[in-house]
PDB file of C-alpha atoms in Angstrom:
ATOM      1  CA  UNK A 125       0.592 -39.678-108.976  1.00 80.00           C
ATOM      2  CA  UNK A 126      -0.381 -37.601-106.138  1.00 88.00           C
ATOM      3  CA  UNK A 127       2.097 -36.989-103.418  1.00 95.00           C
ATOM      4  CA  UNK A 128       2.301 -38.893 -99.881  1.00 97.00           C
ATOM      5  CA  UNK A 129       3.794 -36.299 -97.958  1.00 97.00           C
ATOM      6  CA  UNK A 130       1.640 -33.798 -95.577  1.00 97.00           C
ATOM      7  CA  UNK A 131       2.782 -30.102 -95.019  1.00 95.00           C
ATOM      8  CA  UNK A 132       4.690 -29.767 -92.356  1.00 94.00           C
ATOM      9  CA  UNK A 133       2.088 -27.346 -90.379  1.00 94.00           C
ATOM     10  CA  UNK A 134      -0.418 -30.825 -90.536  1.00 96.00           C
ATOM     11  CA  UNK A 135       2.066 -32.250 -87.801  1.00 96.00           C
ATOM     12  CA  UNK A 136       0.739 -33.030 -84.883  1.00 97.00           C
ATOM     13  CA  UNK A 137       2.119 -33.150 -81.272  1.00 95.00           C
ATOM     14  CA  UNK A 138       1.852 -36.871 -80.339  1.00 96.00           C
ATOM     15  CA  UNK A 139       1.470 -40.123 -82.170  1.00 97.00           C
ATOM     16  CA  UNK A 140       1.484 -43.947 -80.669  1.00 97.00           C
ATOM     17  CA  UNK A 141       3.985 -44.765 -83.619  1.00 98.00           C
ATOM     18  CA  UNK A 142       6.780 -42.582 -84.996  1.00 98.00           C
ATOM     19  CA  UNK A 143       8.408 -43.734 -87.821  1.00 98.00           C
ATOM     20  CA  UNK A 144      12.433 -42.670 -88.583  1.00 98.00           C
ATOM     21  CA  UNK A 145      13.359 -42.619 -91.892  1.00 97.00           C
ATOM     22  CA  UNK A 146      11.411 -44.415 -94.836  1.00 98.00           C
ATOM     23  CA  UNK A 147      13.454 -46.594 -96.943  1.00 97.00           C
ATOM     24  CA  UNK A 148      12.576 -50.462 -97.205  1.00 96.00           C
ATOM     25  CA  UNK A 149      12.643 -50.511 -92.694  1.00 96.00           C
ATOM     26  CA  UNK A 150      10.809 -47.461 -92.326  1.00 98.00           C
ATOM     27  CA  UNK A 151       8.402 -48.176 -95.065  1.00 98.00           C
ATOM     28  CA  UNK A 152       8.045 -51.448 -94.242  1.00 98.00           C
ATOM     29  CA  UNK A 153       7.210 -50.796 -90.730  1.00 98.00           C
ATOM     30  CA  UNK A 154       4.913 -47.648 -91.468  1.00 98.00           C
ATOM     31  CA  UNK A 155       2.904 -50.477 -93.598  1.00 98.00           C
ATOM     32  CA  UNK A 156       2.551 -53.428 -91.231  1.00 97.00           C
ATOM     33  CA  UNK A 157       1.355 -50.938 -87.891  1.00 98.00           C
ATOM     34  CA  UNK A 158      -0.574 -48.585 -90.156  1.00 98.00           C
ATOM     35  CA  UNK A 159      -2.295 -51.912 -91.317  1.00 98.00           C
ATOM     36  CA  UNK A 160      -2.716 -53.068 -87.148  1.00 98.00           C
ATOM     37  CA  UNK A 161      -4.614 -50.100 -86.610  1.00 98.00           C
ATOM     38  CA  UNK A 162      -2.027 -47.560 -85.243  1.00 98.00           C
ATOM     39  CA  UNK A 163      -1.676 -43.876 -85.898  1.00 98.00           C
ATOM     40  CA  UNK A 164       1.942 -43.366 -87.631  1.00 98.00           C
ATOM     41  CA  UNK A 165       3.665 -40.529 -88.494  1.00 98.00           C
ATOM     42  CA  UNK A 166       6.666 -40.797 -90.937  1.00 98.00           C
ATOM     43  CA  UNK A 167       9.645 -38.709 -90.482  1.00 98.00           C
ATOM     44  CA  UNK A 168      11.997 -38.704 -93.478  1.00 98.00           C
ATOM     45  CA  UNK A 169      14.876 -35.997 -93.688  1.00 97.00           C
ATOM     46  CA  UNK A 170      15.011 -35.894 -97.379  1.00 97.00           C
ATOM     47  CA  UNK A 171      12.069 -34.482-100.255  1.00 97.00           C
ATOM     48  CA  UNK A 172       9.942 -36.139-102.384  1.00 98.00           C
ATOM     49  CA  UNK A 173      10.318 -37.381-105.918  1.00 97.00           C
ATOM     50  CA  UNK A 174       7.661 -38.102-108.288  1.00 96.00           C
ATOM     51  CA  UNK A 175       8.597 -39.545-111.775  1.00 96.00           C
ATOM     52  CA  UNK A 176      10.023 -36.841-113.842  1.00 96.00           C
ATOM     53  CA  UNK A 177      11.507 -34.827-110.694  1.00 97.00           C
ATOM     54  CA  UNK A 178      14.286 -37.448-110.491  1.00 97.00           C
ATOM     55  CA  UNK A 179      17.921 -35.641-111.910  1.00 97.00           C
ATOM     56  CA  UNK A 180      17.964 -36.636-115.688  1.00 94.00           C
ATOM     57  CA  UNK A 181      21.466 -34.574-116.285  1.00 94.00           C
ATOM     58  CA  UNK A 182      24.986 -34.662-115.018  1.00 94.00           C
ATOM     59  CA  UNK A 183      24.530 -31.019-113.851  1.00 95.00           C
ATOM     60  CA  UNK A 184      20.904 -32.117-112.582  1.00 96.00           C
ATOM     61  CA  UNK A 185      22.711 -34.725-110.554  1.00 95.00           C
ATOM     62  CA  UNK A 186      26.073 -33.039-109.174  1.00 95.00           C
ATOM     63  CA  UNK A 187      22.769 -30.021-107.516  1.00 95.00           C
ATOM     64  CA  UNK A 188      21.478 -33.143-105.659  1.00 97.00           C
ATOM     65  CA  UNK A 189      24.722 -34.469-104.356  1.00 97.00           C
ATOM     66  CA  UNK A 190      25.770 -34.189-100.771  1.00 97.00           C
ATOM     67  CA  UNK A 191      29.296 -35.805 -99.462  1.00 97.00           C
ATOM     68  CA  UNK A 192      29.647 -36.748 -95.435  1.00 96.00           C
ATOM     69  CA  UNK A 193      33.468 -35.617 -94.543  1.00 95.00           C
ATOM     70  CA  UNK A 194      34.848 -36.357 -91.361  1.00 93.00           C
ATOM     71  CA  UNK A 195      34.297 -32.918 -90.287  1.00 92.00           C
ATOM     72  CA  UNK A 196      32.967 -31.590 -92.846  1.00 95.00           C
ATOM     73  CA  UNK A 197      29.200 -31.991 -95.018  1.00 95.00           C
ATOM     74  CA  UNK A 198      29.409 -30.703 -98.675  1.00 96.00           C
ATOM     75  CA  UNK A 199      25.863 -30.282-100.449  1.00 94.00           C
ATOM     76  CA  UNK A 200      22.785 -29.948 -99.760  1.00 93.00           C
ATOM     77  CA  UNK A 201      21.622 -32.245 -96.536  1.00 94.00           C
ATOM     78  CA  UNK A 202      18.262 -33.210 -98.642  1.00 96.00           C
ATOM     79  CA  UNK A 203      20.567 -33.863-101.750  1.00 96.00           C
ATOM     80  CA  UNK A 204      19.044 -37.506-103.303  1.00 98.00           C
ATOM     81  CA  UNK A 205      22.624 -39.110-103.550  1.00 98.00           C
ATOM     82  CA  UNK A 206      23.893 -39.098 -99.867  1.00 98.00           C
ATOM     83  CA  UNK A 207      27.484 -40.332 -99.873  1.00 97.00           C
ATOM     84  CA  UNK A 208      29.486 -41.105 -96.482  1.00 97.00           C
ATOM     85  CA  UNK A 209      32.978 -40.731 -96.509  1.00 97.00           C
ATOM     86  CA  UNK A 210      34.898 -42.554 -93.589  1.00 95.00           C
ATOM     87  CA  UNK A 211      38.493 -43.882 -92.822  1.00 92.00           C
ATOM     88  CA  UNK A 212      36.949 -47.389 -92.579  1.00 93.00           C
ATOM     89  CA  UNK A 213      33.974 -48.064 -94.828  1.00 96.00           C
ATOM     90  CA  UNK A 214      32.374 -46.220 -97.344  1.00 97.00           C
ATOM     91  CA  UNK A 215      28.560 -45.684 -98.115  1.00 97.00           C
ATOM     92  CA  UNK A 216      26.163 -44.704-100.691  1.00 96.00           C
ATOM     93  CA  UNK A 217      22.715 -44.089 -99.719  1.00 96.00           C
ATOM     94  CA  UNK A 218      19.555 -42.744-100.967  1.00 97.00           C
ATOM     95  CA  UNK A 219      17.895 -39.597 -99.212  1.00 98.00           C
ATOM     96  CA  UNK A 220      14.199 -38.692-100.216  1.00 98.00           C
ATOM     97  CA  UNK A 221      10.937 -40.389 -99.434  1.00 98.00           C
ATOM     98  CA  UNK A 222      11.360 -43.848 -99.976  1.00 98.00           C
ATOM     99  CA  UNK A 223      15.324 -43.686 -98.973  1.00 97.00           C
ATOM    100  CA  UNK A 224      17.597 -46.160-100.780  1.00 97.00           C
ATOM    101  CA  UNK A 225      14.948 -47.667-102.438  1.00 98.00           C
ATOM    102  CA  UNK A 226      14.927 -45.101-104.725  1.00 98.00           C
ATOM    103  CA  UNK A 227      18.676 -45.192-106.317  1.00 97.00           C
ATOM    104  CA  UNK A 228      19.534 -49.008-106.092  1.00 96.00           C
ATOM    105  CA  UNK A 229      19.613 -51.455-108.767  1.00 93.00           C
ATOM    106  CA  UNK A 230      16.296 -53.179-107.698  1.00 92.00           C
ATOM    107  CA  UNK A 231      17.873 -57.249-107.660  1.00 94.00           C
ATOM    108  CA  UNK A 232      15.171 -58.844-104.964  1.00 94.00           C
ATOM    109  CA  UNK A 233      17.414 -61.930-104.421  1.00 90.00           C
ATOM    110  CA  UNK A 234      16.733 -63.535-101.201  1.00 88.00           C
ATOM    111  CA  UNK A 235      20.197 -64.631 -99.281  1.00 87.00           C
ATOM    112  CA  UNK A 236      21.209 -67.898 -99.919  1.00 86.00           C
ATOM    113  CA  UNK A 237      20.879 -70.451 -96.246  1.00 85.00           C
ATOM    114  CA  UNK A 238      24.914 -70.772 -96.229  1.00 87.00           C
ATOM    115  CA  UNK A 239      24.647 -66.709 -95.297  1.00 89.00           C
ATOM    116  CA  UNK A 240      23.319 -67.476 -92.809  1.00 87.00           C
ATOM    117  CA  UNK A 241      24.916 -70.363 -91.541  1.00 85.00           C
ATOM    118  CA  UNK A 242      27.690 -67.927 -90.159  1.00 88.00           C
ATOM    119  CA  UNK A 243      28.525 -68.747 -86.232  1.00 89.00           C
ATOM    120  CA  UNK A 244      27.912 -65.065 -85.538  1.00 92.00           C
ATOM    121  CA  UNK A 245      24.172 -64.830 -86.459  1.00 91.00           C
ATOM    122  CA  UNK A 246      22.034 -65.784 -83.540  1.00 91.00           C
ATOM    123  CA  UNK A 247      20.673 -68.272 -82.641  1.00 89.00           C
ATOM    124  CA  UNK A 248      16.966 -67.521 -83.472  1.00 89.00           C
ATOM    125  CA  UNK A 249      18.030 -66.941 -87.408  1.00 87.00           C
ATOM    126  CA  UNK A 250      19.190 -70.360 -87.419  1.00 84.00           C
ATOM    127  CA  UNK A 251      16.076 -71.416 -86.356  1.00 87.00           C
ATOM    128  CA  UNK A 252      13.771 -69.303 -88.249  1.00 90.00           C
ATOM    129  CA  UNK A 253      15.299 -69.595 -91.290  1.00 88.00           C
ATOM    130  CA  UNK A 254      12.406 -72.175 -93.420  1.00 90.00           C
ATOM    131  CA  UNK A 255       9.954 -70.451 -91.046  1.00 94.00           C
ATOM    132  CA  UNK A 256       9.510 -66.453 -89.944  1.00 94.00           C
ATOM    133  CA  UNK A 257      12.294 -65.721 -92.516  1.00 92.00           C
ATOM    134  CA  UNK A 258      10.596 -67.539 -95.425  1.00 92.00           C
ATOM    135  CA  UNK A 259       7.290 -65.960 -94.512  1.00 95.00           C
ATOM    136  CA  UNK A 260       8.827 -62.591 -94.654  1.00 93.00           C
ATOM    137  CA  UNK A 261      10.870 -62.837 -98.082  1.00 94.00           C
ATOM    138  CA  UNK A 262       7.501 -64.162 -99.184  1.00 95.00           C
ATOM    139  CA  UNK A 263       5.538 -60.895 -97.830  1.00 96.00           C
ATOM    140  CA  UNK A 264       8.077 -58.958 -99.754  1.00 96.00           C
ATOM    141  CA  UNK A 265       7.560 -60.593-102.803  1.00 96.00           C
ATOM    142  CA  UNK A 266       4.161 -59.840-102.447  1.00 96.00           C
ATOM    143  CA  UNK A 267       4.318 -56.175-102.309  1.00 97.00           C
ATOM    144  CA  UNK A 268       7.750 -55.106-104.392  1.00 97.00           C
ATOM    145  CA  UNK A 269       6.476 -57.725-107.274  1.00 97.00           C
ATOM    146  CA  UNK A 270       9.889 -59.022-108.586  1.00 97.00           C
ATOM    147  CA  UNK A 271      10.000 -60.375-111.631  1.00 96.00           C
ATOM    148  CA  UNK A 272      13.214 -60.774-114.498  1.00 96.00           C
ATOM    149  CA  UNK A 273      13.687 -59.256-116.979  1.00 95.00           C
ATOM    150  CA  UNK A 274      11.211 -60.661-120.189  1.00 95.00           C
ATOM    151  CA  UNK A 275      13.017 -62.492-122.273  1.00 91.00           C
ATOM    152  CA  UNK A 276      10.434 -61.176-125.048  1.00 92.00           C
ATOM    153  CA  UNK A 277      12.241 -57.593-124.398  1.00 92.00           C
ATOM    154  CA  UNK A 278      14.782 -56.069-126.346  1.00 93.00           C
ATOM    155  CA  UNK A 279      18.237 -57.600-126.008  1.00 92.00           C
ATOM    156  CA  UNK A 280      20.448 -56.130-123.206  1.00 92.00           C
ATOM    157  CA  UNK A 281      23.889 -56.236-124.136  1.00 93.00           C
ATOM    158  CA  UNK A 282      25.029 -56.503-120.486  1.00 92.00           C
ATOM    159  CA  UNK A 283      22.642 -59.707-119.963  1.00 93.00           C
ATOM    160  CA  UNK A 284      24.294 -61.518-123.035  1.00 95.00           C
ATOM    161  CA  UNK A 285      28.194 -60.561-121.548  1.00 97.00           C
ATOM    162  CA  UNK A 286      26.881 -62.438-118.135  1.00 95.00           C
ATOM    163  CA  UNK A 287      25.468 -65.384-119.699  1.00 95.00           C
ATOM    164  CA  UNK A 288      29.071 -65.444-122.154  1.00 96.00           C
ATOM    165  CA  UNK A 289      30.993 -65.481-118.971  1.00 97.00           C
ATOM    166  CA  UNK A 290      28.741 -67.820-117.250  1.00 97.00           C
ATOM    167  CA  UNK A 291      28.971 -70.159-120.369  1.00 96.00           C
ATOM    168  CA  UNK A 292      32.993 -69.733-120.321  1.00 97.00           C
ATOM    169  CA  UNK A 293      33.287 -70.364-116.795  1.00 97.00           C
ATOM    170  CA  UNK A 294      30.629 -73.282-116.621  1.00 95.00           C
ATOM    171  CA  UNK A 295      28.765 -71.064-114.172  1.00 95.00           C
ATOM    172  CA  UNK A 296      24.960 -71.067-113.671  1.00 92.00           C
ATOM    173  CA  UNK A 297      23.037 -67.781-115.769  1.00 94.00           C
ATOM    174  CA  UNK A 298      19.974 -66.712-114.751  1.00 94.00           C
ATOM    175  CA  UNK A 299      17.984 -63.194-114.760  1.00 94.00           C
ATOM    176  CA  UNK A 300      17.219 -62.381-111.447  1.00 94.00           C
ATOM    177  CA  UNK A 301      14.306 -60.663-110.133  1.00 96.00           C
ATOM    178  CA  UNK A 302      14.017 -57.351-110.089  1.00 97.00           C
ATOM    179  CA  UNK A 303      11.578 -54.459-108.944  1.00 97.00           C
ATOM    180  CA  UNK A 304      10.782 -52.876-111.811  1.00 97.00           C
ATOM    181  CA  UNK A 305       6.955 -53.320-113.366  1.00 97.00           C
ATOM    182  CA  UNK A 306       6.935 -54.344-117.366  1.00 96.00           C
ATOM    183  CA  UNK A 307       2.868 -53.170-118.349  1.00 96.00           C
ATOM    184  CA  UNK A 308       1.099 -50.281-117.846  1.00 97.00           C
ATOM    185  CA  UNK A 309      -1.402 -50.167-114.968  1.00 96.00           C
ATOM    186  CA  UNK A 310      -2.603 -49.314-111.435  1.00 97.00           C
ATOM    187  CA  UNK A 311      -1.047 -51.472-109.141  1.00 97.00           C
ATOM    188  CA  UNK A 312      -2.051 -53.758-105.994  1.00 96.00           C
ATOM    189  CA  UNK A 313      -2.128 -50.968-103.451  1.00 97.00           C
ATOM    190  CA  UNK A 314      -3.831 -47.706-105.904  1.00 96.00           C
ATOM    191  CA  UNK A 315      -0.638 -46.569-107.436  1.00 97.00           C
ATOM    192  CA  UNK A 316      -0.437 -46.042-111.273  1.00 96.00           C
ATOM    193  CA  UNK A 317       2.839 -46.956-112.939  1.00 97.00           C
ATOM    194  CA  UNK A 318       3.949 -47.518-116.660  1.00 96.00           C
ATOM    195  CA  UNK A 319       5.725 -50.178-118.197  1.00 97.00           C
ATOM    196  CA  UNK A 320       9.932 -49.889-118.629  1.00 96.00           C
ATOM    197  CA  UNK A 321      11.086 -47.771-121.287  1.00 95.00           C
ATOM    198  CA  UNK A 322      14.558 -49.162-120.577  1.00 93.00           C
ATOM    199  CA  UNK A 323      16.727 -45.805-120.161  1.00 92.00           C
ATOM    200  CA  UNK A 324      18.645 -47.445-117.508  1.00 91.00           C
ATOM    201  CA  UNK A 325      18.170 -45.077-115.228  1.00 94.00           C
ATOM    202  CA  UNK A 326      17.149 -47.199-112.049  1.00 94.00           C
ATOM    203  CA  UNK A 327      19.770 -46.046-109.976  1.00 94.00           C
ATOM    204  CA  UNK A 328      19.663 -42.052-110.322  1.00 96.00           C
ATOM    205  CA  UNK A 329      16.095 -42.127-110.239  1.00 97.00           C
ATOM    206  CA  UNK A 330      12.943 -43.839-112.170  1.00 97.00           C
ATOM    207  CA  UNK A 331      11.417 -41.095-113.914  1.00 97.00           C
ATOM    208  CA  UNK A 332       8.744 -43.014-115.794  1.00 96.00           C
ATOM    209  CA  UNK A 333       6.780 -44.877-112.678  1.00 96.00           C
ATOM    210  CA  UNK A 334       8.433 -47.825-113.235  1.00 97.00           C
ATOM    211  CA  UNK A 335      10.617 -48.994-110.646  1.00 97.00           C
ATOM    212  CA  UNK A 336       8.751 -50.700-107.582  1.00 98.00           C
ATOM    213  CA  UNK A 337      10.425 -48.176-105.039  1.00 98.00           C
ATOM    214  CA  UNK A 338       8.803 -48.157-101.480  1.00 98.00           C
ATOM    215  CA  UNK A 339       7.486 -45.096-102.689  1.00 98.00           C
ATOM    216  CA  UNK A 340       5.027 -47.056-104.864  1.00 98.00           C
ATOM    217  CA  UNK A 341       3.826 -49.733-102.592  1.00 98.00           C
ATOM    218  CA  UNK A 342       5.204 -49.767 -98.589  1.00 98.00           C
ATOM    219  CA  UNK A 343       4.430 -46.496 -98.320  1.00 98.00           C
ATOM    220  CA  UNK A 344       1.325 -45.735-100.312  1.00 98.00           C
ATOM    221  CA  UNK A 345      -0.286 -48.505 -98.721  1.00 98.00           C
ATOM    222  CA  UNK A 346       0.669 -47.247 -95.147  1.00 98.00           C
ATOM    223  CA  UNK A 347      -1.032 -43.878 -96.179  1.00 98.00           C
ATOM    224  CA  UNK A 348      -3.987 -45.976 -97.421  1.00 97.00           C
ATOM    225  CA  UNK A 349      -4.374 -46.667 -93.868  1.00 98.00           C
ATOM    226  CA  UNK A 350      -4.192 -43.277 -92.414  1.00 97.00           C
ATOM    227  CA  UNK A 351      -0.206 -43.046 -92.245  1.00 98.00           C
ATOM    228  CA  UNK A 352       1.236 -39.678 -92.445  1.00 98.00           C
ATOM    229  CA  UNK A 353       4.623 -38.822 -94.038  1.00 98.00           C
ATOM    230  CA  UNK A 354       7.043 -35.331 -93.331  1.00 98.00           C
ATOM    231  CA  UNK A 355       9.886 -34.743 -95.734  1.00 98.00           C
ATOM    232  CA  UNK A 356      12.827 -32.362 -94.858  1.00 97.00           C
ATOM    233  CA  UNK A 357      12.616 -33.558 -91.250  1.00 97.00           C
ATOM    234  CA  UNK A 358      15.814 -34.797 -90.260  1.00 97.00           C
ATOM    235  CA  UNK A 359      15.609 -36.432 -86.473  1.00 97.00           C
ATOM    236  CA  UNK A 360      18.113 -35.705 -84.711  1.00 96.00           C
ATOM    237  CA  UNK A 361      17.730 -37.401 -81.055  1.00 97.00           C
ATOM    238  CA  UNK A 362      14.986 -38.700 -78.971  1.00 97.00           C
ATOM    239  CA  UNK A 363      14.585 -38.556 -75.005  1.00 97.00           C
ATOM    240  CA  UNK A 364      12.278 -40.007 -72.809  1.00 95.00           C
ATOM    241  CA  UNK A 365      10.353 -37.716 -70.862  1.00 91.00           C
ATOM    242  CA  UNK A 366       8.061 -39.235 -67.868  1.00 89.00           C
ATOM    243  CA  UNK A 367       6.009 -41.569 -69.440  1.00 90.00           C
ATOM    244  CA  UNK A 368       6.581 -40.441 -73.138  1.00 93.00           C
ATOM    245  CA  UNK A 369       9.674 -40.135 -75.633  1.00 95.00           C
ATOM    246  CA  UNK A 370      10.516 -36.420 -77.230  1.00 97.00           C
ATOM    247  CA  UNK A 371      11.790 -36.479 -80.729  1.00 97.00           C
ATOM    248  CA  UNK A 372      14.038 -33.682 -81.290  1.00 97.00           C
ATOM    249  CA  UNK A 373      13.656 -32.561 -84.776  1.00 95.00           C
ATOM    250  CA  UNK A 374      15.463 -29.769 -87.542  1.00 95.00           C
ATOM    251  CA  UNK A 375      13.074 -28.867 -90.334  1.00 95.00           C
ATOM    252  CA  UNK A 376      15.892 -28.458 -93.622  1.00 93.00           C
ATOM    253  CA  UNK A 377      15.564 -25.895 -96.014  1.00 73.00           C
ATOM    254  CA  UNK A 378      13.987 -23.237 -93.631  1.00 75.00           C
ATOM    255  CA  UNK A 379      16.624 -21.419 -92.063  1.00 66.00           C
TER     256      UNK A 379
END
């Protein structure tokens, strides 16, 4: 797999469309206007990661670790596991091309309509629910390629502890969809991946091409239409300037 990212001296000084960040929104995005005919640029703080660069060790892992303190950063700001430490919430994110995409669990389960019932969604969600919102979960299914896990596949011992408890509990059991690609192949947008080896590994890092990160579809396919990514570009403000916005931007790792 050849790399999507552009060296940083290929960036130029204006583009219609500038892109922040390229997990599933940025990717997403970069896709669907790339696709419309615009010229994108991708800005994404954090490096690449091709299969077999992902952390495969404890040691590995604890190098590409950075903690957000109140007051204080530990790590390396392009570390791949990004966790923010606050007195309220709590979050773990991804940080590399393809953002949190590339360290979750891959479960592409669509939220159920009583989420959305909630009073304090708008209006418009209400409305758009069996319309704008189906035809997007159905786009997305289209590109990430869910599927469960086959039940042809070795046993998981996890799956059969879920469907005891379900039975116990007189619960519903079913294996959900997830983003990970079970055959050998070049995919829908050019990519080649390879089938599951099941290591387990989905959320430190797919190292075998497997896992349908943005980094194998979104993105790719924005680049297929002329989209360019920077890693280890970390945004830190825009302003608008006459008839144009600045983006104000620190280039990690140099200094």
């Amino acid at each position: 797999m050849e790399r999507l990212s552009s060296p940083i001296e290929n960036l130029a000084a204006y583009y219609p469309v500038v892109i922040v960040g390229s997990g599933y929104g940025g990717a997403i995005s970069a896709s669907r206007l790339a696709r419309a005919g615009q010229k994108v640029c991708v800005l994404e703080r954090g490096r690449e990661f091709l299969p077999g660069e992902y952390p495969n060790t404890q040691i590995e892992a604890v190098r590409d670790l950075q903690t957000d303190l109140p007051g204080e950063h530990v790590g390396s700001r392009t570390g791949l596991y990004d966790f923010r430490i606050n007195k309220d919430i709590n979050v773990f994110l991804g940080c590399g091309l393809g953002g949190t995409s590339l360290v979750n669990a891959n479960v592409s389960l669509p939220p159920e309509k009583r989420v959305f019932d909630d009073s304090r969604w708008p209006a418009e969600i209400h409305a758009d629910y069996d319309t704008l919102l189906a035809d997007g979960f159905a786009r997305a299914r289209e590109m990430l390629k869910p599927q469960p896990y086959p039940s042809t596949w070795p046993a998981l011992a996890k799956l059969q502890a879920l469907e005891k408890s379900a039975d116990h509990l007189q619960g519903k059991f079913y294996r959900p969809p997830i983003n990970v690609s079970f055959a050998d192949g070049v995919n829908h947008v050019g990519v080649e991946q390879h089938a599951c080896v099941g290591c387990g590994d989905c959320v430190t890092g797919c190292n075998y091409g497997s896992k349908n990160t943005v980094l194998m579809n979104y993105l790719p396919d924005a680049c297929n239409f002329g989209a360019e990514c920077f890693t280890e570009v970390a945004v830190r403000y825009v302003e608008r300037a006459v008839n144009q916005w600045l983006v104000y931007c620190q280039l990690l790792g140099t200094g």
